[in-house]
Tab-separated table of C-alpha atoms and ligand atoms in Angstrom:
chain	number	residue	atom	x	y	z
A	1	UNK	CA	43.590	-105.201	47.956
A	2	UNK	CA	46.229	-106.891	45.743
A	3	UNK	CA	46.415	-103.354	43.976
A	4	UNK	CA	46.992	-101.667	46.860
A	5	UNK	CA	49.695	-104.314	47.946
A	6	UNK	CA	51.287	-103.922	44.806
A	7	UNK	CA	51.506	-99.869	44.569
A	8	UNK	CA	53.106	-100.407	48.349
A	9	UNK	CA	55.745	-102.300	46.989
A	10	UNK	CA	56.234	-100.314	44.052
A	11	UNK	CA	56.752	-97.165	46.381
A	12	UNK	CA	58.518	-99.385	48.543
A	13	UNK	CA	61.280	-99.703	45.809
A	14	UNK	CA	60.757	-96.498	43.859
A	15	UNK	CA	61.468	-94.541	47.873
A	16	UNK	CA	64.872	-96.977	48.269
A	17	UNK	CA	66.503	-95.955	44.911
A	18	UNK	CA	65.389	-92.436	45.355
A	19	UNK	CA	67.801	-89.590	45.504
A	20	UNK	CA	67.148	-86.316	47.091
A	21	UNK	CA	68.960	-84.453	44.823
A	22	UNK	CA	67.159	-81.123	43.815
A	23	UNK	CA	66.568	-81.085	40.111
A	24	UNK	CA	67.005	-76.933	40.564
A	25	UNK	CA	70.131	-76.283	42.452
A	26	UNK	CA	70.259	-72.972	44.312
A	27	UNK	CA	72.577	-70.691	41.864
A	28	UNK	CA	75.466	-69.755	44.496
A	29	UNK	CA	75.583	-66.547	45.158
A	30	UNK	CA	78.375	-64.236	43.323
A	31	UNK	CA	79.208	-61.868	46.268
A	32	UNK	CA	80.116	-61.822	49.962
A	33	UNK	CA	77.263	-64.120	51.634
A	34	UNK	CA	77.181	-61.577	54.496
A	35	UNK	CA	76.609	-58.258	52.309
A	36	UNK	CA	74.926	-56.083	54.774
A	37	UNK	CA	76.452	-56.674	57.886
A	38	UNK	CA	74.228	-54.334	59.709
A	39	UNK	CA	71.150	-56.113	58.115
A	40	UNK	CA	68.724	-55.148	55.650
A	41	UNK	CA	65.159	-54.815	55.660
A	42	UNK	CA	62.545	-53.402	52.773
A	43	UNK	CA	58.922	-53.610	53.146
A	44	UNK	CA	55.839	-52.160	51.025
A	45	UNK	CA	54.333	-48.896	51.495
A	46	UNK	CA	54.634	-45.613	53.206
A	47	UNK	CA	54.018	-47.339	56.625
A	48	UNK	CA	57.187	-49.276	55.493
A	49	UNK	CA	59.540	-47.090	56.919
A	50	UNK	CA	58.497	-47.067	60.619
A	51	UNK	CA	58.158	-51.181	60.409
A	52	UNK	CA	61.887	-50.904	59.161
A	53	UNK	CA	62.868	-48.696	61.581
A	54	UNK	CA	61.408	-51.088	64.219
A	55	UNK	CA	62.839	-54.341	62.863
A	56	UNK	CA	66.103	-52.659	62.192
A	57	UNK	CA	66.835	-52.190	65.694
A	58	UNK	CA	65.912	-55.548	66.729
A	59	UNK	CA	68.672	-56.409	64.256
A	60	UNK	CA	71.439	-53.574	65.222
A	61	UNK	CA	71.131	-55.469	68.740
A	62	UNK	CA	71.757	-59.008	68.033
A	63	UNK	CA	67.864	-60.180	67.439
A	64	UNK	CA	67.602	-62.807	64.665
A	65	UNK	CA	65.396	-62.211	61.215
A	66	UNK	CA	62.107	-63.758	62.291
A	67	UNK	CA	62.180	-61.586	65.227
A	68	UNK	CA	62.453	-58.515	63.407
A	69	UNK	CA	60.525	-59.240	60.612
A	70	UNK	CA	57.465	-60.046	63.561
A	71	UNK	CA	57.902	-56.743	65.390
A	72	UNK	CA	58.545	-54.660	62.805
A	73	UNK	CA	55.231	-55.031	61.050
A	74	UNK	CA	53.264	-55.013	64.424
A	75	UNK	CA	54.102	-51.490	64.563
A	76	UNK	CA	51.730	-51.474	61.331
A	77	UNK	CA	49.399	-53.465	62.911
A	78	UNK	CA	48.857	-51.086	66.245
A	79	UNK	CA	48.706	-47.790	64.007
A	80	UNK	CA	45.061	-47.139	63.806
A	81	UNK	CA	45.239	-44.085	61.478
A	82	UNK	CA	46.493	-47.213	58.684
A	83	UNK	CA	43.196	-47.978	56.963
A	84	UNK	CA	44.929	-51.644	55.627
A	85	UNK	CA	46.511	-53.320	58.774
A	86	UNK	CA	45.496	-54.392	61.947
A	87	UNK	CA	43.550	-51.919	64.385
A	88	UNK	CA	41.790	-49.576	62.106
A	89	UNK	CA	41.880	-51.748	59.075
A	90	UNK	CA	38.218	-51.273	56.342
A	91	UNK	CA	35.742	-53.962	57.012
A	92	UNK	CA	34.489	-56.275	54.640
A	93	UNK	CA	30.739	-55.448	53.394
A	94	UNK	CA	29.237	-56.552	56.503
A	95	UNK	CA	31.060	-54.212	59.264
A	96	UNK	CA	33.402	-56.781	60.627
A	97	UNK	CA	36.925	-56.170	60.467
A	98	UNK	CA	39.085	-59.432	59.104
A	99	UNK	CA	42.630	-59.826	59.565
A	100	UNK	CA	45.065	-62.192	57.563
A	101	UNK	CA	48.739	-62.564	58.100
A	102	UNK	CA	51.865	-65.375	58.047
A	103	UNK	CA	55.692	-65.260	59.041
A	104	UNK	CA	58.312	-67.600	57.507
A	105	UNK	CA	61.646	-67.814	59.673
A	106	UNK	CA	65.140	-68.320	57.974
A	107	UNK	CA	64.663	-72.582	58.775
A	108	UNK	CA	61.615	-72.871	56.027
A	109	UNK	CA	59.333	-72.526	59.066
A	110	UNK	CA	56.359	-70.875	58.566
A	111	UNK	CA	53.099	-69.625	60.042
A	112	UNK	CA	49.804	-68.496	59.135
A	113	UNK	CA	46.149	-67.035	60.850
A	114	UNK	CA	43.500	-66.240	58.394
A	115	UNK	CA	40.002	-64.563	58.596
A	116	UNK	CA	40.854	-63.741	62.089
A	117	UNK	CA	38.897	-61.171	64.138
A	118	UNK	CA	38.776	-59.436	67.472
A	119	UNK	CA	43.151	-59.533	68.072
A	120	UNK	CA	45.432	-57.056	67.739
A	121	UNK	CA	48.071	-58.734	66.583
A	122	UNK	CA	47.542	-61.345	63.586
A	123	UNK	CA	51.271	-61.643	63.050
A	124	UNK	CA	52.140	-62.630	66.563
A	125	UNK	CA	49.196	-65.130	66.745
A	126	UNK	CA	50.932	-66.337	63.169
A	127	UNK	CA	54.073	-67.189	64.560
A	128	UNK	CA	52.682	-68.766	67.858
A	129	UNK	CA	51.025	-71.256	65.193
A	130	UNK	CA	54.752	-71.358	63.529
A	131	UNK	CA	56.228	-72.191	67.205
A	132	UNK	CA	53.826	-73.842	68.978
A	133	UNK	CA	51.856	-75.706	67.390
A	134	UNK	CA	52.103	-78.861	64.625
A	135	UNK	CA	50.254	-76.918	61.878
A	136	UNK	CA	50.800	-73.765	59.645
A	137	UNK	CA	47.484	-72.218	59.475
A	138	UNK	CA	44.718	-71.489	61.683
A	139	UNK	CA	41.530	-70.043	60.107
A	140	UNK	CA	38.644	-67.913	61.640
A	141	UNK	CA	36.990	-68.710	64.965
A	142	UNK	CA	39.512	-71.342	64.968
A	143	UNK	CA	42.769	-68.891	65.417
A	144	UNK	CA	40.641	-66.704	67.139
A	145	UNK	CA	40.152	-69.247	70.171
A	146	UNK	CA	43.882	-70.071	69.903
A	147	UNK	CA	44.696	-66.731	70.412
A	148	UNK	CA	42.287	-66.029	73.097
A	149	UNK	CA	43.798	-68.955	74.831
A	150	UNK	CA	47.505	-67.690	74.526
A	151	UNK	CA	47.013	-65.031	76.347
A	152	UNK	CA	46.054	-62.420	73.428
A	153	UNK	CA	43.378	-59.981	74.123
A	154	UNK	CA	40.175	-59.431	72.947
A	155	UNK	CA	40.077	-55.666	71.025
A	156	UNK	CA	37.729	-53.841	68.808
A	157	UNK	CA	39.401	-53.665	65.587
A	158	UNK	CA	36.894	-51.439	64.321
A	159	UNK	CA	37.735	-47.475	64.450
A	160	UNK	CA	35.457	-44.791	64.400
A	161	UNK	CA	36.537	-43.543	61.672
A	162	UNK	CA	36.979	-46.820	59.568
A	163	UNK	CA	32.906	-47.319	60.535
A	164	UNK	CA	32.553	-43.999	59.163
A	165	UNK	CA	33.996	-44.968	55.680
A	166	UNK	CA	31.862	-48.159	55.530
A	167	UNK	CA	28.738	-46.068	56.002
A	168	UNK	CA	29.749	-44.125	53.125
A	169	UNK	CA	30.413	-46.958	51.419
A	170	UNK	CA	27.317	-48.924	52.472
A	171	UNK	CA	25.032	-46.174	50.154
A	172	UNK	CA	26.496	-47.051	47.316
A	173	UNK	CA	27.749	-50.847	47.383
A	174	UNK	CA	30.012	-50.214	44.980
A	175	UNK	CA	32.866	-52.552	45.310
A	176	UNK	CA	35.725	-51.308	43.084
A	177	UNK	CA	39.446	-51.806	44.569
A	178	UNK	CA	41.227	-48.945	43.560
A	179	UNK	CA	44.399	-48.877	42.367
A	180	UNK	CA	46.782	-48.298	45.615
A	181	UNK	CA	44.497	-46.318	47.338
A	182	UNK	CA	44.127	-47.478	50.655
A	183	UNK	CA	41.641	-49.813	50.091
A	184	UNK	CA	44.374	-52.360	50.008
A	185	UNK	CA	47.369	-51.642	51.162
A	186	UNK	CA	48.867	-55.211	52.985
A	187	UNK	CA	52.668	-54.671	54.627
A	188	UNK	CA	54.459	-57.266	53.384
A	189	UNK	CA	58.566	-57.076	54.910
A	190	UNK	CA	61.233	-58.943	54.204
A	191	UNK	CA	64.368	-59.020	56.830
A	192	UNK	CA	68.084	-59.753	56.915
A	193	UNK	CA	69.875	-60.265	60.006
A	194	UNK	CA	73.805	-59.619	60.676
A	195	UNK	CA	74.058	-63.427	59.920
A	196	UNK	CA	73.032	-63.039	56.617
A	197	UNK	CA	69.644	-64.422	57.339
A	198	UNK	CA	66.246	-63.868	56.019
A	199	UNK	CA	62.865	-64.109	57.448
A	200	UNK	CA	59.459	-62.289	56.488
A	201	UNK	CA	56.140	-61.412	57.359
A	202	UNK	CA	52.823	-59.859	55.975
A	203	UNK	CA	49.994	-58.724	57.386
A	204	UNK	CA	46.879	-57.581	56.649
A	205	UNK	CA	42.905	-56.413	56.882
A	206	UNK	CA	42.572	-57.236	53.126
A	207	UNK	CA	40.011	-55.957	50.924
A	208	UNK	CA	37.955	-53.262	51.839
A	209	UNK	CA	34.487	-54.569	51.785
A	210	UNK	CA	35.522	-57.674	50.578
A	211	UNK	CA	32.279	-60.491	51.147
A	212	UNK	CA	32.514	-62.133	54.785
A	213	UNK	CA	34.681	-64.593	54.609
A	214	UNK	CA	37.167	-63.587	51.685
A	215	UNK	CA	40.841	-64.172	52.075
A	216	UNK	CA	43.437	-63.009	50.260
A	217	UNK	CA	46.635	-63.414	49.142
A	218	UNK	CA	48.534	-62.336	52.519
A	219	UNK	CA	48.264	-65.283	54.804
A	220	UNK	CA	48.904	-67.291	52.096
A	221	UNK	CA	52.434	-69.043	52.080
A	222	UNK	CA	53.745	-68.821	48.897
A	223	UNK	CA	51.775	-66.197	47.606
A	224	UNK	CA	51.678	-63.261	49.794
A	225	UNK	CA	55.284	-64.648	51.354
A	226	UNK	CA	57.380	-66.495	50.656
A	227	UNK	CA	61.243	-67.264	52.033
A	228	UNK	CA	63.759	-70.014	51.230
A	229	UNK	CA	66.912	-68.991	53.337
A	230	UNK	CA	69.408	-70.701	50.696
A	231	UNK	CA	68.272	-67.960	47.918
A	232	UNK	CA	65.972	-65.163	49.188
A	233	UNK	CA	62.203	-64.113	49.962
A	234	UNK	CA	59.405	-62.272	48.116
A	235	UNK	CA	56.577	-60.722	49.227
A	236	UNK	CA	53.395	-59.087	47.990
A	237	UNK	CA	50.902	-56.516	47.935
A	238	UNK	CA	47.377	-55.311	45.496
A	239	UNK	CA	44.755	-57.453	44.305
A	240	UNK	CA	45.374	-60.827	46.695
A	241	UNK	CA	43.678	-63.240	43.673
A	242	UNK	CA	45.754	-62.304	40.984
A	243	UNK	CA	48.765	-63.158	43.065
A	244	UNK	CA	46.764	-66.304	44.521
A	245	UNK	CA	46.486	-67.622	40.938
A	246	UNK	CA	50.024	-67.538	40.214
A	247	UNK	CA	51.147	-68.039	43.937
A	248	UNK	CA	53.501	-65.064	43.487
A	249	UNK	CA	56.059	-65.010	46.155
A	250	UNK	CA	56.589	-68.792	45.690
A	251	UNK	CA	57.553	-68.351	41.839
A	252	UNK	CA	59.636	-64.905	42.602
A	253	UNK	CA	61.659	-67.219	44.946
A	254	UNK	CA	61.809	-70.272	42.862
A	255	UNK	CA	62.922	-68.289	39.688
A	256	UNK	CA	66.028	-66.627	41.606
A	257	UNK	CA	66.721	-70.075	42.568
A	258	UNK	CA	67.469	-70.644	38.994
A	259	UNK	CA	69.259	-67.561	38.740
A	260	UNK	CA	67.218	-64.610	37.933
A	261	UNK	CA	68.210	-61.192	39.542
A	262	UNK	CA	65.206	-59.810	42.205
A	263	UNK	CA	64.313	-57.514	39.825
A	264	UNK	CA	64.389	-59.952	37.280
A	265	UNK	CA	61.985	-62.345	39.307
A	266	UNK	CA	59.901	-59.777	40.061
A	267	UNK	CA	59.128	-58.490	37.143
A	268	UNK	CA	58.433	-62.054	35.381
A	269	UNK	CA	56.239	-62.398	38.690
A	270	UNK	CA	54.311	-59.469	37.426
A	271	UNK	CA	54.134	-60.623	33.753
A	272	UNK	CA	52.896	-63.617	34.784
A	273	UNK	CA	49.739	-61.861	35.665
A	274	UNK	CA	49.275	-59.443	33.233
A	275	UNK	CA	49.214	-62.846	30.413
A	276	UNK	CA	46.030	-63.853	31.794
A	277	UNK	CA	44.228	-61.098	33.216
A	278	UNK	CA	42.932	-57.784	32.235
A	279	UNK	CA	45.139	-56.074	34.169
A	280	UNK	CA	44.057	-52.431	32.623
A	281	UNK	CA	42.358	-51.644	36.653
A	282	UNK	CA	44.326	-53.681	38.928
A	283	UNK	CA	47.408	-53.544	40.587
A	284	UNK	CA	50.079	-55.739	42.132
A	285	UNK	CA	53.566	-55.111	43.733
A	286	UNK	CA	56.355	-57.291	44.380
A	287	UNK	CA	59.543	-57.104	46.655
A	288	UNK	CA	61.920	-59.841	46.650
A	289	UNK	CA	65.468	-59.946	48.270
A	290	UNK	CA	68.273	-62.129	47.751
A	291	UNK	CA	71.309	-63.792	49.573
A	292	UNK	CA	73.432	-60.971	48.461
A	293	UNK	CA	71.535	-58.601	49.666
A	294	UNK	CA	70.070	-57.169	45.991
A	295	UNK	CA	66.699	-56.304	46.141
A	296	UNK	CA	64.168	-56.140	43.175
A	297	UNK	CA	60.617	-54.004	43.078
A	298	UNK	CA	57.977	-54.176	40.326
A	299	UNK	CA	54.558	-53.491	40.056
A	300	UNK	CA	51.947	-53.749	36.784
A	301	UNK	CA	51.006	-49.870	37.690
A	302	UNK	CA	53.174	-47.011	39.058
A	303	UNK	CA	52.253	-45.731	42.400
A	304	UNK	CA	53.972	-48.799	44.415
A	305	UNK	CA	56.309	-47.620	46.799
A	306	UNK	CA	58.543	-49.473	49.484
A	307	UNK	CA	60.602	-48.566	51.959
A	308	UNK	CA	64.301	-49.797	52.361
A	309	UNK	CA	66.558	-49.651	54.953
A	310	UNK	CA	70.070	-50.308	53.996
A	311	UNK	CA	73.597	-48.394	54.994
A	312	UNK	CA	71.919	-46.930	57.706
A	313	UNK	CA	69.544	-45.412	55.586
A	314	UNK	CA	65.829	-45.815	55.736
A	315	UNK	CA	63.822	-44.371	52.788
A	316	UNK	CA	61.026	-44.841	50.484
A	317	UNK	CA	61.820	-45.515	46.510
A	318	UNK	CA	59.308	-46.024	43.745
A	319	UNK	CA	59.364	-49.358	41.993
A	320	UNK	CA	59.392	-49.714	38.146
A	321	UNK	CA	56.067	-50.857	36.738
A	322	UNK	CA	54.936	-52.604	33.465
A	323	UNK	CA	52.404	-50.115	32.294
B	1	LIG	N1	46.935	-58.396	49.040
B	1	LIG	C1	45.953	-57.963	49.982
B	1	LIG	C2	44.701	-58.757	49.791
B	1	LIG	O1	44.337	-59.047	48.666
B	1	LIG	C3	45.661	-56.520	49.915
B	1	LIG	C4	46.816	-55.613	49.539
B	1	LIG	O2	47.934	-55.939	49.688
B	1	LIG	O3	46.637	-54.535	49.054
B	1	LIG	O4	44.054	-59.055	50.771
């Protein structure tokens, strides 16, 4: 009891003389703080471009970051032909399709639904937690009685064709992710909005096949996204537990804190990874943005591709990789 006394009164007097200045000050940024007045927004893969086309809009007409960071990857979510997101998405080993997915707004807000199943819409149940509710993360039959509750709607996730593939796959039991083929393919998308705002989200159905129950990186805040509206966001895609291990998105942010370019962040994000893992069959790609508006892309293996829309263009680049 006395020690307990005395550790109150030594926090007691360590909380009065303490100072809230950050050890790591945000580097300020070099250009115009408003460098895409039209907004900005880059996201992973092919299906990319249509989620930037969606989000852009939202941000031609006014609509803040968050918002367009949330509708824009939906549009991943409702395509069913995407093997990786949403409606459609592989199952893990035992037929049931498992969603993951979190949303940061530009006010360090964030929110998160893991191992969800049966809705549509992970990302949108994600930011109900973020609004709503006092928490950041709902997991499992948890966020998928939340979500019932507010009004979402009970769907089969699982396609005919995705039931197909596990089938196939079921013969076998081989489980091998594959180097970005489908088999993992998350949208993570990072927006900018005319007010020089940033806001993200990532969504995802994971690994294909993964054991019931497995979460990745994705709904993970910090390592599939991550967004600190005084420097930037990052956000990732591949193999969710190498990125979990080094929480990815958190670090890419934190190092352009202390200065580093995107690309620079990005690719020490990557290196990271490849120090302490055999890296020879996996893969992992990183996106970051900044307050200027300078983007970075890396991944350990080529094939990573993301889609930016900038200058009213919208198109998909290859990023730089390590090996
Ligand atoms: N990162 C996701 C996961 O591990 C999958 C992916 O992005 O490819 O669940």
């Amino acid at each position: 009891m006395s020690n307990r006394r005395s550790f109150l009164k030594r926090s007691g007097a360590a909380l009065a003389g303490l100072s809230l200045a950050p050890l790591v000050k945000a580097q300020p940024v070099k250009k115009d703080p408003i460098p895409y007045k039209k907004g900005l927004v880059i996201s992973t893969w092919w299906h990319g471009l249509a989620a930037n086309d969606e989000a852009h809009k939202i941000i031609a007409n006014g609509g803040t970051a968050v918002d367009a960071a949330e509708m824009g990857v939906r549009i991943t979510e409702a395509d069913a032909t995407g093997q990786s997101v949403g409606v459609g998405g592989l199952p893990d080993r035992d037929g049931n399709v498992t969603l993951d997915a979190c949303i940061m707004d530009s006010k360090g807000n964030a929110g998160s639904v893991c191992f969800l199943q049966d809705i549509l819409h992970p990302v949108s149940v994600a930011r109900k937690v973020m609004d709503d509710t006092p928490h950041v993360m709902l997991a499992g039959e948890g966020a998928r009685r939340f979500a019932l509750d507010n009004g979402f709607e009970k769907t089969k996730l699982l396609t005919p064709e995705s039931e197909k593939a596990w089938k196939e796959w079921l013969k076998e039991k081989e489980y091998k992710p594959i180097i970005n083929i489908e088999n993992h393919d998350t949208i993570g998308l990072l927006s900018m909005d005319k007010a020089g705002d940033i806001a993200g989200a990532c969504t995802t159905s994971g690994l294909a096949y993964k054991m019931h129950g497995r979460v990745g990186d994705s709904p993970i805040i910090g390592a599939g996204l991550f967004v600190d509206n005084e420097v930037g966001g990052a956000t990732a895609t591949g193999l969710g537990e190498l990125v979990l291990r080094t929480l990815g998105s958190f670090l890419i942010v934190e190092l352009m804190r202390q200065g580093a370019s995107p690309q620079e962040a990005c690719e020490e994000g990557v290196r990271r990874i490849a120090e302490r893992n055999n890296v020879k069959d996996m893969q992992v790609g990183y996106l970051a943005v900044n307050k200027a508006g300078e983007v970075g892309a890396y991944a350990i293996h080529p094939g990573f591709n993301y889609a930016l829309h900038r200058d009213g263009h919208n198109e998909m680049i290859d990023a730089k990789s390590m090996l």
